[in-house]
Coordinates of C-alpha atoms and ligand atoms in Angstrom, one line a residue:
X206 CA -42.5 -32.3 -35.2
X207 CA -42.4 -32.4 -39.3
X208 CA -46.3 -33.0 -40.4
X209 CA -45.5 -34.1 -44.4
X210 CA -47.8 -32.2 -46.7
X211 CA -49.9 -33.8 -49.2
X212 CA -49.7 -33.0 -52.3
X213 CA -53.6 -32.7 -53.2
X214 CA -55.8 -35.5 -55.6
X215 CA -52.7 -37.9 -55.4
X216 CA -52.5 -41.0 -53.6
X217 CA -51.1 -44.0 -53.6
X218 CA -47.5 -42.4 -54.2
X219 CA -44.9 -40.9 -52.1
X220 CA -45.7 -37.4 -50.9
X221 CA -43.3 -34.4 -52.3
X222 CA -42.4 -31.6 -50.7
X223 CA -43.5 -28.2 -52.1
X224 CA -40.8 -26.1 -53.4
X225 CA -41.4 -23.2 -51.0
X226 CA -41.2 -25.4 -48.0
X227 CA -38.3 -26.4 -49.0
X228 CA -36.6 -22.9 -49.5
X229 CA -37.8 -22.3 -45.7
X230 CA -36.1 -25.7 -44.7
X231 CA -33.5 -24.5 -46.0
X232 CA -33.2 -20.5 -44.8
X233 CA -34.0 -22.2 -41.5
X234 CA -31.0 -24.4 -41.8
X235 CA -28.9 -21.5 -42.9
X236 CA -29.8 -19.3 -40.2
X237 CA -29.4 -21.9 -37.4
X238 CA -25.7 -22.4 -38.7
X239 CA -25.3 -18.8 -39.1
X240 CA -26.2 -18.5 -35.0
X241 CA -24.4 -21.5 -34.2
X242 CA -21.5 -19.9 -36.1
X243 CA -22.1 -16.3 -34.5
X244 CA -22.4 -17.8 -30.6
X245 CA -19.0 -20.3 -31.7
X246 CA -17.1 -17.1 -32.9
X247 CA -18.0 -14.8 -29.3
X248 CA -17.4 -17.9 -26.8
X249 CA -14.0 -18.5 -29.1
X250 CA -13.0 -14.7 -29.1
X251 CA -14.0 -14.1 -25.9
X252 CA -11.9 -17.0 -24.2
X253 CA -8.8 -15.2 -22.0
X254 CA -5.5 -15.6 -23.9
X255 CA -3.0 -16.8 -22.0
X256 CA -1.9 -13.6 -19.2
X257 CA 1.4 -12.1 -20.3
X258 CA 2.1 -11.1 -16.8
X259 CA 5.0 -8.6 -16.2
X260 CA 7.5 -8.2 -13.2
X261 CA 9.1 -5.6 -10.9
X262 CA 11.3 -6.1 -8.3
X263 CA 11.8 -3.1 -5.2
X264 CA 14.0 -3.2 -2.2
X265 CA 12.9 -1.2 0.6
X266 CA 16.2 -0.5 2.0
X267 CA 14.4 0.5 6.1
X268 CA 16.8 1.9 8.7
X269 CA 16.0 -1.7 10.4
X270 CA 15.4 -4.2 7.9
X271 CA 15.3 -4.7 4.3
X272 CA 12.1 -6.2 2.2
X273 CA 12.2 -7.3 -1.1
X274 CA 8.5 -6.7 -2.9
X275 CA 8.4 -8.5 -5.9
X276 CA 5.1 -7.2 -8.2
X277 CA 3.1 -8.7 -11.1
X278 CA 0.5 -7.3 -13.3
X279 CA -0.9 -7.9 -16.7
X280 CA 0.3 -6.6 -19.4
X281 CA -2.1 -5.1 -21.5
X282 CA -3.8 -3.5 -18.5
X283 CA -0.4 -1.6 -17.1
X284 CA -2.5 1.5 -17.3
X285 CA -5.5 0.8 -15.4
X286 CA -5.6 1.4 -11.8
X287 CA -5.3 -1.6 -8.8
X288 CA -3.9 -4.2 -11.3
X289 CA -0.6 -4.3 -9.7
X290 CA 0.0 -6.8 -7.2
X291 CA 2.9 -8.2 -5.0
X292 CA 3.2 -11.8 -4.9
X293 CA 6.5 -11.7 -2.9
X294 CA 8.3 -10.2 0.0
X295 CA 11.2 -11.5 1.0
X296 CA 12.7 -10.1 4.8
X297 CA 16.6 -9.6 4.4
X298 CA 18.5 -11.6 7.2
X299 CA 20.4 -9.4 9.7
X300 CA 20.5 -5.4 10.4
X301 CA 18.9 -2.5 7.5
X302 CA 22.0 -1.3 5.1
X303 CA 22.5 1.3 7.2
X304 CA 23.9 -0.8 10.0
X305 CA 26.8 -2.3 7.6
X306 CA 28.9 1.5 8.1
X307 CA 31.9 -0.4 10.0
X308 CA 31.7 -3.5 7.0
X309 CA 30.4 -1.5 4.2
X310 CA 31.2 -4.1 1.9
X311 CA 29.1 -6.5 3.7
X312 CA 25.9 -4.4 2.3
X313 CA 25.7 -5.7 -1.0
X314 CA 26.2 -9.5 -0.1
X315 CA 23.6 -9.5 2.9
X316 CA 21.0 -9.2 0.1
X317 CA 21.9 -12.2 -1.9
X318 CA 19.3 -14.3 -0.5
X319 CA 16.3 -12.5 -0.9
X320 CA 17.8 -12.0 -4.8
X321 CA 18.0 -15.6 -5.4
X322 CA 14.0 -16.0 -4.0
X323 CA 13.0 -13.4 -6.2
X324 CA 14.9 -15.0 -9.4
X325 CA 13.2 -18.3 -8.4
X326 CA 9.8 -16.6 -8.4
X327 CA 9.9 -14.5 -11.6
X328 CA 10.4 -16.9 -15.0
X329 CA 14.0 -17.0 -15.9
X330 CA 13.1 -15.9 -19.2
X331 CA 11.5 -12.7 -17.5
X332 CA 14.6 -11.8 -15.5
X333 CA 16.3 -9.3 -18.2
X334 CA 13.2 -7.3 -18.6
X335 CA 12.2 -6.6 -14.8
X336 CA 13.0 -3.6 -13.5
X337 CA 15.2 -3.7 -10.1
X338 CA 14.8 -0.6 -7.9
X339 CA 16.3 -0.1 -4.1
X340 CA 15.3 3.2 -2.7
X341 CA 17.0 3.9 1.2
X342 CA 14.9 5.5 3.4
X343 CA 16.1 7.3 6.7
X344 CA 18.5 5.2 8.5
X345 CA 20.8 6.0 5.1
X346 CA 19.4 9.6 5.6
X347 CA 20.9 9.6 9.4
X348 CA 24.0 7.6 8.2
X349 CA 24.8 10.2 5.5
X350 CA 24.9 13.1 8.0
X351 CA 26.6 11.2 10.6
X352 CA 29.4 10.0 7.5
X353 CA 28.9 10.5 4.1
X354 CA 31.5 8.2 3.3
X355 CA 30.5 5.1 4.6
X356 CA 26.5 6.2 3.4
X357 CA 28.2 6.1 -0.2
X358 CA 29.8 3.0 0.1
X359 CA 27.3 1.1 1.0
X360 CA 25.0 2.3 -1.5
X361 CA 28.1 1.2 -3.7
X362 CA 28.4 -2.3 -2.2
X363 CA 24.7 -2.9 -3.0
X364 CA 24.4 -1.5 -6.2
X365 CA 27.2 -3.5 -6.9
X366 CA 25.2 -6.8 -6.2
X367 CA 21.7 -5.7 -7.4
X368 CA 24.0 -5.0 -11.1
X369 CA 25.1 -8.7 -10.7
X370 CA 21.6 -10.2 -10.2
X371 CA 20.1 -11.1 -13.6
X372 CA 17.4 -8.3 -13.5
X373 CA 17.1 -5.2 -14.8
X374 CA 19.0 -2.9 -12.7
X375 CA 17.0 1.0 -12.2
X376 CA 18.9 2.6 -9.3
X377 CA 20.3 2.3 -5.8
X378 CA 19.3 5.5 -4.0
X379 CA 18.4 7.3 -0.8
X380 CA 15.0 8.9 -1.0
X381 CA 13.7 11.7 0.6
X382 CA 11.5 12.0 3.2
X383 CA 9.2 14.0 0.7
X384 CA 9.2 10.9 -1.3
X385 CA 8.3 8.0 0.9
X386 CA 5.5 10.2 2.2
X387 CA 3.9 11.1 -1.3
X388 CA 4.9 7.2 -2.1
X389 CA 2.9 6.2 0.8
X390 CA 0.4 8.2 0.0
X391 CA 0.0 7.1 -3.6
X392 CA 0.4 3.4 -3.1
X393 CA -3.1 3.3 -0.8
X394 CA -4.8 5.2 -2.6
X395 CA -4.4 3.1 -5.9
X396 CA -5.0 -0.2 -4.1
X397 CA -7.9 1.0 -2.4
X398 CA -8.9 2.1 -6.1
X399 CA -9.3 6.1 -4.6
X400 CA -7.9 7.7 -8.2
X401 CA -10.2 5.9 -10.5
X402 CA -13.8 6.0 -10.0
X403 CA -16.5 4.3 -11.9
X404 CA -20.2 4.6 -12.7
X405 CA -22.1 5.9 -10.0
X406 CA -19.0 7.3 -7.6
X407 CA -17.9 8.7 -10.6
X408 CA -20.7 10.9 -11.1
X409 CA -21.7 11.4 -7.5
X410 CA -18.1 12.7 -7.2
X411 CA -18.1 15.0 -10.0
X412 CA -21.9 16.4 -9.0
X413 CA -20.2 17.2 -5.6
X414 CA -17.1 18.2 -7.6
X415 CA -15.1 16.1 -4.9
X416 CA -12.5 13.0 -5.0
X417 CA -11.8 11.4 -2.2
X418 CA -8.5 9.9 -1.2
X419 CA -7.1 8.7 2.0
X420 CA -4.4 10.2 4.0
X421 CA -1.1 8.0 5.2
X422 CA 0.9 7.9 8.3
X423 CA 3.6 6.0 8.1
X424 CA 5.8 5.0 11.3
X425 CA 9.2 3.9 10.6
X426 CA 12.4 3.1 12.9
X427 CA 14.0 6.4 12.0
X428 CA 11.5 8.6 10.5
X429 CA 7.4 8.5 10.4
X430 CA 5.7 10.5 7.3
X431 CA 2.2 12.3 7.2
X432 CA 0.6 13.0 4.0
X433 CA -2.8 13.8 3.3
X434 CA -4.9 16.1 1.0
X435 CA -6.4 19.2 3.1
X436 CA -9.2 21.1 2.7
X437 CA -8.1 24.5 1.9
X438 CA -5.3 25.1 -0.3
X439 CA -2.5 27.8 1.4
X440 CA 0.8 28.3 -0.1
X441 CA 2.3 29.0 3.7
X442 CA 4.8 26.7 2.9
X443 CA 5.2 25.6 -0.2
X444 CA 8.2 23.0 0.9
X445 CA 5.3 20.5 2.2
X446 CA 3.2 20.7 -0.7
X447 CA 3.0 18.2 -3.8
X448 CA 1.8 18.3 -6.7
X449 CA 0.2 15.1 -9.0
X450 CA -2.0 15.0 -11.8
X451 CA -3.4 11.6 -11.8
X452 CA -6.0 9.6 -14.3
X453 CA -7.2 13.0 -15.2
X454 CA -7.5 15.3 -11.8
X455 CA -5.2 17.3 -9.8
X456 CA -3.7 16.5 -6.0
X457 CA -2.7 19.0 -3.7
X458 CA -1.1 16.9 -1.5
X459 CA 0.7 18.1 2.0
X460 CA 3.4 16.1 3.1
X461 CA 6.4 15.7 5.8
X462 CA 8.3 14.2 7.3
X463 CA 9.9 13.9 10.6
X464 CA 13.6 12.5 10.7
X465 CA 14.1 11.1 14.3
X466 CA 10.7 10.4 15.1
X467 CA 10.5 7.2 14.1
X468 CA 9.7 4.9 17.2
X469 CA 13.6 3.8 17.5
X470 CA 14.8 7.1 17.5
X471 CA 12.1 8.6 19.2
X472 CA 13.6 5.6 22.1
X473 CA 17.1 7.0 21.6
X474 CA 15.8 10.6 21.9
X475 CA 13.9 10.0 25.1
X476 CA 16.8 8.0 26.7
X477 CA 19.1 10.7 26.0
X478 CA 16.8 13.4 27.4
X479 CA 16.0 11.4 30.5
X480 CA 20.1 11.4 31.1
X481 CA 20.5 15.0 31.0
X482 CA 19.1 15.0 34.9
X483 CA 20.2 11.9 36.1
X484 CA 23.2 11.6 39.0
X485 CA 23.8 8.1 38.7
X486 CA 23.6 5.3 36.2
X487 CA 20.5 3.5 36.8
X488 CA 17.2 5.1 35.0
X489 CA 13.6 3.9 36.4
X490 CA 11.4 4.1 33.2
X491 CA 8.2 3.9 33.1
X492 CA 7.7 2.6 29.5
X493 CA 9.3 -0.7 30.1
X494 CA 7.4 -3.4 32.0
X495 CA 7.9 -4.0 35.8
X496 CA 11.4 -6.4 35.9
X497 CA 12.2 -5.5 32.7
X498 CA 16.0 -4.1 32.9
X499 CA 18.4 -3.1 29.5
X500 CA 22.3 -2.2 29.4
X501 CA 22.7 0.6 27.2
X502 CA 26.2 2.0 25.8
X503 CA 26.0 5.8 26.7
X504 CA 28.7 6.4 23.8
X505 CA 26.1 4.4 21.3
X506 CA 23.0 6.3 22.3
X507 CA 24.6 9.5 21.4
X508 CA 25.6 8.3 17.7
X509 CA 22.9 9.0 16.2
X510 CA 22.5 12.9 14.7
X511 CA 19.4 12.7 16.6
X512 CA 20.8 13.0 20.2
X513 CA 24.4 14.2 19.4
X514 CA 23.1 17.9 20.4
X515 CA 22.4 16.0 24.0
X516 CA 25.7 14.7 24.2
X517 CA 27.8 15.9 26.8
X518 CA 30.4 14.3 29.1
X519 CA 28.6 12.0 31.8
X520 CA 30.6 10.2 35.4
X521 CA 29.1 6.9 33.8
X522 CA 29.5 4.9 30.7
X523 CA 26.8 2.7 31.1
X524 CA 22.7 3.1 31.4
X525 CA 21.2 0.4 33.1
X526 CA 17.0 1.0 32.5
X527 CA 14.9 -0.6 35.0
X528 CA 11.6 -0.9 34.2
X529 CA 8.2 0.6 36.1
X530 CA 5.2 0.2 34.1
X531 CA 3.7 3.1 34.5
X532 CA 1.9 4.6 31.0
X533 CA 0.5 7.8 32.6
X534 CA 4.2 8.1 33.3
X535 CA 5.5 7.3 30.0
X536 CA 2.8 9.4 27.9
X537 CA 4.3 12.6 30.1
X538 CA 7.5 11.3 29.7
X539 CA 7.3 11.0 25.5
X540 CA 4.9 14.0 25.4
X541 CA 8.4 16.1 25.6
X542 CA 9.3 14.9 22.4
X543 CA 6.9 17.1 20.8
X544 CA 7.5 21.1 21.0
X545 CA 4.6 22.9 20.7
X546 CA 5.8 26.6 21.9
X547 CA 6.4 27.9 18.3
X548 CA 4.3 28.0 15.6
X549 CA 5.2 30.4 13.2
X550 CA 2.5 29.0 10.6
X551 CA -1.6 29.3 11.4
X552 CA -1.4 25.8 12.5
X553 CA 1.5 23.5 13.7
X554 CA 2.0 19.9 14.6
X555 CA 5.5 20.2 16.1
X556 CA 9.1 21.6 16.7
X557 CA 7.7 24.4 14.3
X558 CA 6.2 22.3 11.7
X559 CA 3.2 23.5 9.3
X560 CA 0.2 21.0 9.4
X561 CA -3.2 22.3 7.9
X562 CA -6.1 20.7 9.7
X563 CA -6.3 16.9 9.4
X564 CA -9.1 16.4 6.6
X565 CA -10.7 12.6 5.9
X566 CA -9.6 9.2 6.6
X567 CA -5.8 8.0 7.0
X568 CA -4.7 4.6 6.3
X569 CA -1.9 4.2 9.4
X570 CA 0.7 1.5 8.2
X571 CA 4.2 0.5 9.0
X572 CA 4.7 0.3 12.4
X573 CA 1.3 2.5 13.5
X574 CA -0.1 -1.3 12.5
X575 CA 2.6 -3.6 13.6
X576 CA 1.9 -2.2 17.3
X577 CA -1.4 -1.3 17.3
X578 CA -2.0 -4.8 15.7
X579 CA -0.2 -6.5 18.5
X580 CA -2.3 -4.8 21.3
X581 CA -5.9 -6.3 19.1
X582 CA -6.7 -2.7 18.1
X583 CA -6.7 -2.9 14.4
X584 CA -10.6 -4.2 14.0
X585 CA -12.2 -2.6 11.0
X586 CA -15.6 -3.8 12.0
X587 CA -15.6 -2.2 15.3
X588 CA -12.6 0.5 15.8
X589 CA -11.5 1.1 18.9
X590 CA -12.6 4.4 20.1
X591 CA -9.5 6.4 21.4
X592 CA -9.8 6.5 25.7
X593 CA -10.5 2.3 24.7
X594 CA -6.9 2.3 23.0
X595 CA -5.4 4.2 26.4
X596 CA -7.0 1.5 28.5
X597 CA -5.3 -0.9 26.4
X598 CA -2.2 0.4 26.6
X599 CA -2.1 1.1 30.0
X600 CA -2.8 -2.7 31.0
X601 CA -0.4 -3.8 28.9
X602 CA 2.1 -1.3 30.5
X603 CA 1.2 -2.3 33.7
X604 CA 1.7 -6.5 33.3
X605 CA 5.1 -7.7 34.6
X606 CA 7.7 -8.1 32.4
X607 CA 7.8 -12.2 33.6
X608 CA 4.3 -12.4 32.6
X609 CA 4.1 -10.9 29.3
X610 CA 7.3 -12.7 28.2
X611 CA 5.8 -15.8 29.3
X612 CA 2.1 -14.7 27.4
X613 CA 4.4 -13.9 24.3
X614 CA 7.5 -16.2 24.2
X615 CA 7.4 -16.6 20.5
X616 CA 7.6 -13.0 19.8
X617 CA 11.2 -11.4 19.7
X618 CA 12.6 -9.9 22.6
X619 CA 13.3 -6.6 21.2
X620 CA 9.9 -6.2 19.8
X621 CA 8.0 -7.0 22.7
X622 CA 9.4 -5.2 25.4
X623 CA 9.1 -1.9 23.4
X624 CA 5.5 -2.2 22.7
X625 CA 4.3 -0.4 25.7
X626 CA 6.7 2.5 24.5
X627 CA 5.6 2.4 20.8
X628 CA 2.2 2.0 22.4
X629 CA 2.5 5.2 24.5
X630 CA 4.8 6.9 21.5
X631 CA 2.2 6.1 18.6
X632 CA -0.7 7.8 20.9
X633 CA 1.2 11.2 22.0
X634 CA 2.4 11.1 18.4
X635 CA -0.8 11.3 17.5
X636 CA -2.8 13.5 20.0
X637 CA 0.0 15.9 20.7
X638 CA 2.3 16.0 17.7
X639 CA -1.1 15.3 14.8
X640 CA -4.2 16.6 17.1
X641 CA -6.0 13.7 16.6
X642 CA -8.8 13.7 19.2
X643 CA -11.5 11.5 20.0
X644 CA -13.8 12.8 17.8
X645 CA -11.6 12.2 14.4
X646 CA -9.2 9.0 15.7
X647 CA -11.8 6.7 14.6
X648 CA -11.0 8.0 10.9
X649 CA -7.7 6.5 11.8
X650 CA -7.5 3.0 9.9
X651 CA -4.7 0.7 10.6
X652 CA -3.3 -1.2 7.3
X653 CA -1.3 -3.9 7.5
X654 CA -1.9 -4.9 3.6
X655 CA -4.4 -4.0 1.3
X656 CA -5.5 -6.8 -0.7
X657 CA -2.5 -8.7 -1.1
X658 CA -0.3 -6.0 -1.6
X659 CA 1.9 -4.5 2.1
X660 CA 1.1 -0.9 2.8
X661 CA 4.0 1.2 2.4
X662 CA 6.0 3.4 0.1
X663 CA 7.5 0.9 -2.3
X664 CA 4.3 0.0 -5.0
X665 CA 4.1 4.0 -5.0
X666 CA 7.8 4.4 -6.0
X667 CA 7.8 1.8 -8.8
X668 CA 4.0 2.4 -10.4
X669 CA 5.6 6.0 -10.5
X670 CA 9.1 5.5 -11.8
X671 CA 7.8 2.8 -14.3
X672 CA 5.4 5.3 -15.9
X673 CA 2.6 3.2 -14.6
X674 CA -0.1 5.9 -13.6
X675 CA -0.9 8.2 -16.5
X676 CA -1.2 11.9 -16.0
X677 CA -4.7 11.9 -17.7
X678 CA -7.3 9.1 -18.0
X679 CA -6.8 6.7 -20.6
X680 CA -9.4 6.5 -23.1
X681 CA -11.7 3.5 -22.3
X682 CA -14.3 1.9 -25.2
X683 CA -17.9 2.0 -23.9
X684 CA -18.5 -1.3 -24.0
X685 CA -16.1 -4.2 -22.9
X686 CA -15.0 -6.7 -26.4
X687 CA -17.3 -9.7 -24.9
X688 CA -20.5 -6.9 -23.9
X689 CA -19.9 -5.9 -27.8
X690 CA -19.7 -9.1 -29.5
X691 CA -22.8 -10.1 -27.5
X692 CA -24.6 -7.3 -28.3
X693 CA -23.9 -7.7 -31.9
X694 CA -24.9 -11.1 -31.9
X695 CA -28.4 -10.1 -30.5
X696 CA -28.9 -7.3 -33.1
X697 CA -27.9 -9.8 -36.0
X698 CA -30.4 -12.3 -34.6
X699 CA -33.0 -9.6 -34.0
X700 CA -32.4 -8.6 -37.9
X701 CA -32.5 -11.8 -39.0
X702 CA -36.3 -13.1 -37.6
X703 CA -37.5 -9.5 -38.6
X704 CA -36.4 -10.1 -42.0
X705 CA -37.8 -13.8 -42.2
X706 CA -41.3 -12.6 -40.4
X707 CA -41.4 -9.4 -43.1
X708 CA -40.7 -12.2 -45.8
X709 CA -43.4 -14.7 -44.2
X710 CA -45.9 -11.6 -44.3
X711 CA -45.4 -10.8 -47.7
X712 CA -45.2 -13.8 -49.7
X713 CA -47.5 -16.1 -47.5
X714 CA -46.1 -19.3 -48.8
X715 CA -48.6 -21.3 -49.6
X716 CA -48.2 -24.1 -47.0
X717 CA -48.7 -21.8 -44.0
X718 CA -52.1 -19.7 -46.3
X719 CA -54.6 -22.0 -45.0
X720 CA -53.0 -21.9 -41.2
X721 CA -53.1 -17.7 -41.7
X722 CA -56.7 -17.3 -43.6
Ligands
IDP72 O1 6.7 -7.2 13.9 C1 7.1 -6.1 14.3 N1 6.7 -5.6 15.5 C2 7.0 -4.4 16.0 N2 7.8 -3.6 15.3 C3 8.2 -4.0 14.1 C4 7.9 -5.2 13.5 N3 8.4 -5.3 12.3 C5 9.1 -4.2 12.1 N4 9.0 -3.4 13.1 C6 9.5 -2.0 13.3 O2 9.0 -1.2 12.3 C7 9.9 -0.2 12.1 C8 10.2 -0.2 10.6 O3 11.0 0.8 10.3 P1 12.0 0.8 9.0 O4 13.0 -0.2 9.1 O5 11.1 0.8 7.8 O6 12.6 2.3 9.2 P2 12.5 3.6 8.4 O7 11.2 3.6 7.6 O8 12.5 4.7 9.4 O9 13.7 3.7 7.5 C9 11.1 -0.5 12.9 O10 11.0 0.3 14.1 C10 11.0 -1.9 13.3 O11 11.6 -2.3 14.5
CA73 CA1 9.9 2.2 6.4

């Protein structure tokens, strides 16, 4: 409250205001306008601007389906790490591209659909600039062994339809199997933010002169990838090792993987073994559920470069699989898959393969998590401990095939009555191909998605093609623009009452003497 000061031995007229108060009135207007102005300009400046949000389109041509990921991310942060994210995936109608060799021109046009969801999600004025990938994985890897010929013309037939979308067209290839493991590998680790570390993880990490990322398994129809970085470096054989700088540190990363072992063709594989002793038509399999049955083509099984080297001339044209429910059965059955007799490396997984021992955690996607996530055994909170998954898959095994199609009706046919192989397949997989034992299979995380984003190969493949993970560590300012501003507007303030208290000091105006002496 303003106390007017009185102007000494007058009275009677109106009071006036000495000429030094009025200088402070004044300074003490300025500076509050100079504050309001200061806290105006860093709420103004520090306002988000509109996001100029960018798009990328990739088609993850499977050797069973096809998914179109659609991905956004800012702009001005294309650099950082985790700032992707997909926002769409659209599931191609019918059979992967692979499955078009008798109609290859039938590729190209089964994608149209997904195309048209992914131009109405991305603004039109956006379309020229996104980036359009389709990378082929190994059903395309099987189909251009088995016939080259048809393998290019699909690829033909759907590059010729990605051209005539309105995007930006990249590429049509098949990748190899080295790819969509070190894809794999790289798209979990950047959306679990593994390859950027701040404050204290970062300098934990660099005291202990360590970085962890996670390892991936990936389980496919045709082919299932393992990639992970070990503990020791060895150069036994160089083909399964990859090399990545990333945000500033190196990656010695090991990867394969393993054409036909992907839980379809590891199906076709074990059919076609189990025919080799049989002396009539009708097989009793003990990974199928009791009063299950299946008709199988004998000259289809054999197709595949998988089991041609099984193929031989049989009394029979038909298999007719009858099914007994029995996983102990089934695991012995499947275990055969895996050769373990020659190693000619320190350490194997299978059929001769170099596999350094399994180091850290592994993010298990694809179908590791469709399956496992069917059977309830994907809980984070409390993982299943390994002899709990058995169990699990033994009971489901053992329930009659009228019963669990009854318990499951809305789930496809094909799906469900091959989860108590996949069940059995993914757990020899992993115990006798990996060595994964009790003691380590809890390090074993299934992945579905990762925030909002599928686990799998494709983020990997387009972060890396578009140029989006720098080799070194961009160079960040210490403080964020709004920590700055802030911080300057509390030093100017600071200055300011520091001046005006030195001033007060100094000249003691006369209206505040008596108040001082
Ligand atoms: O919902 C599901 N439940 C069970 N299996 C699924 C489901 N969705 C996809 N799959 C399976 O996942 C696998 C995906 O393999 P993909 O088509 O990617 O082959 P690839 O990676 O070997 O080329 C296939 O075996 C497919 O049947
Ligand atoms: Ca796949």
């Amino acid at each position: 409250m303003e106390i007017p000061v009185l102007t000494a031995g007058v009275t009677g007229t109106k009071p006036k205001m000495s000429w030094t108060r009025k200088i402070l009135l004044i300074l003490g207007f300025l500076s509050t306008l100079a504050v309001i102005a200061l806290i105006a300009v860093a709420v103004t400046q520090n306002k988000p601007l509109p996001k100029n949000i960018k798009y990328g389109i990739v088609l993850d041509a499977g050797s069973s389906h096809t998914n179109l990921y659609v991905y956004e991310w800012p702009a001005e942060k294309e650099n950082d790490t985790g700032v992707v994210q997909q926002v769409e995936v659209c599931k191609v109608e019918g059979p992967g591209i692979s499955g078009y060799s008798h109609a290859t021109e039938k590729a190209g046009p089964s994608l149209a659909q997904c195309l048209r969801q992914a131009e109405y999600v991305i603004p039109s004025k956006q379309h020229q600039e996104t980036p359009i990938y389709l990378g082929a994985t190994a059903g395309m890897r099987l189909l251009s062994l088995e016939n080259k010929n048809a393998a290019d013309k699909v690829l033909s037939s759907v590059e010729k339809t990605l051209r005539s979308a309105p995007f930006n067209f990249q590429g049509a290839r098949i990748i190899s199997g080295q790819e969509e493991g070190a894809y794999g590998w790289i798209t979990i680790n950047y959306l679990l933010g593994n390859f950027k570390q701040s404050g204290w993880k970062k300098l934990l990490h660099s005291l202990k002169s360590i970085s962890e990322t996670s390892g991936a398994l990936d389980l496919g129809g045709a082919s299932t990838q393992i990639t992970f970085v070990p503990n020791e470096l060895s150069s036994e054989s160089p083909e399964n090792l990859l090399y990545f700088r990333l945000y500033g540190k190196d990656y010695l990363v090991y990867t394969h993987s393993f054409l036909c072992y992907g839980k379809d063709q590891a199906l076709q594989q074990k059919l076609a073994e189990d025919l080799q002793t049989m002396e009539n038509s009708s097989l009793l399999d003990p990974c199928f559920h009791q009063g299950y049955q299946r008709t199988i083509n004998i000259s289809d099984l054999f197709k595949t470069p998988c089991t041609s080297a099984k193929k031989k001339q049989f009394p029979f044209s038909q298999l007719y699989v009858q099914g007994e429910g029995d996983y102990q059965k089934c695991r012995r059955n499947v275990q055969k898959l895996f050769n373990k007799t020659n190693c000619p490396y320190s350490s194997c997984s299978f059929n001769g393969i170099y596999l350094p021992p399994l180091q850290g955690d592994f993010g298990a996607f694809s179908a590791f998590y469709f399956v496992m996530n069917f059977l309830n055994l994907t809980s984070e909170q409390s993982p299943a401990a390994l002899d709990k998954v058995a169990a699990t898959v033994e009971s489901f095994c053992a329930r009659p095939w009228h019963e669990v199609k009854t318990a499951y009706h809305q789930i496809k046919e094909k799906y469900l009555s091959e989860y108590c192989f996949s069940g059995a397949y993914i757990l020899s997989l992993l115990e006798n191909g990996y060595d994964f034992t009790e003691n380590n299979w809890q390090r074993i995380h299934f992945l579905g998605k990762i925030g909002s984003s599928d686990a799998g190969w494709t983020l990997g493949y387009m972060l890396n093609l578009t140029n989006m993970i720098p080799a070194e560590e961009p160079a960040v300012p210490p403080l964020s623009y709004g920590s700055y501003v802030g911080l300057m507007v509390l030093c100017s303030l600071v200055l300011a009452s520091v001046l005006l208290f030195a001033w007060l000091l100094f000249h003691k105006p006369k209206c505040l003497q008596k108040g001082i002496v």
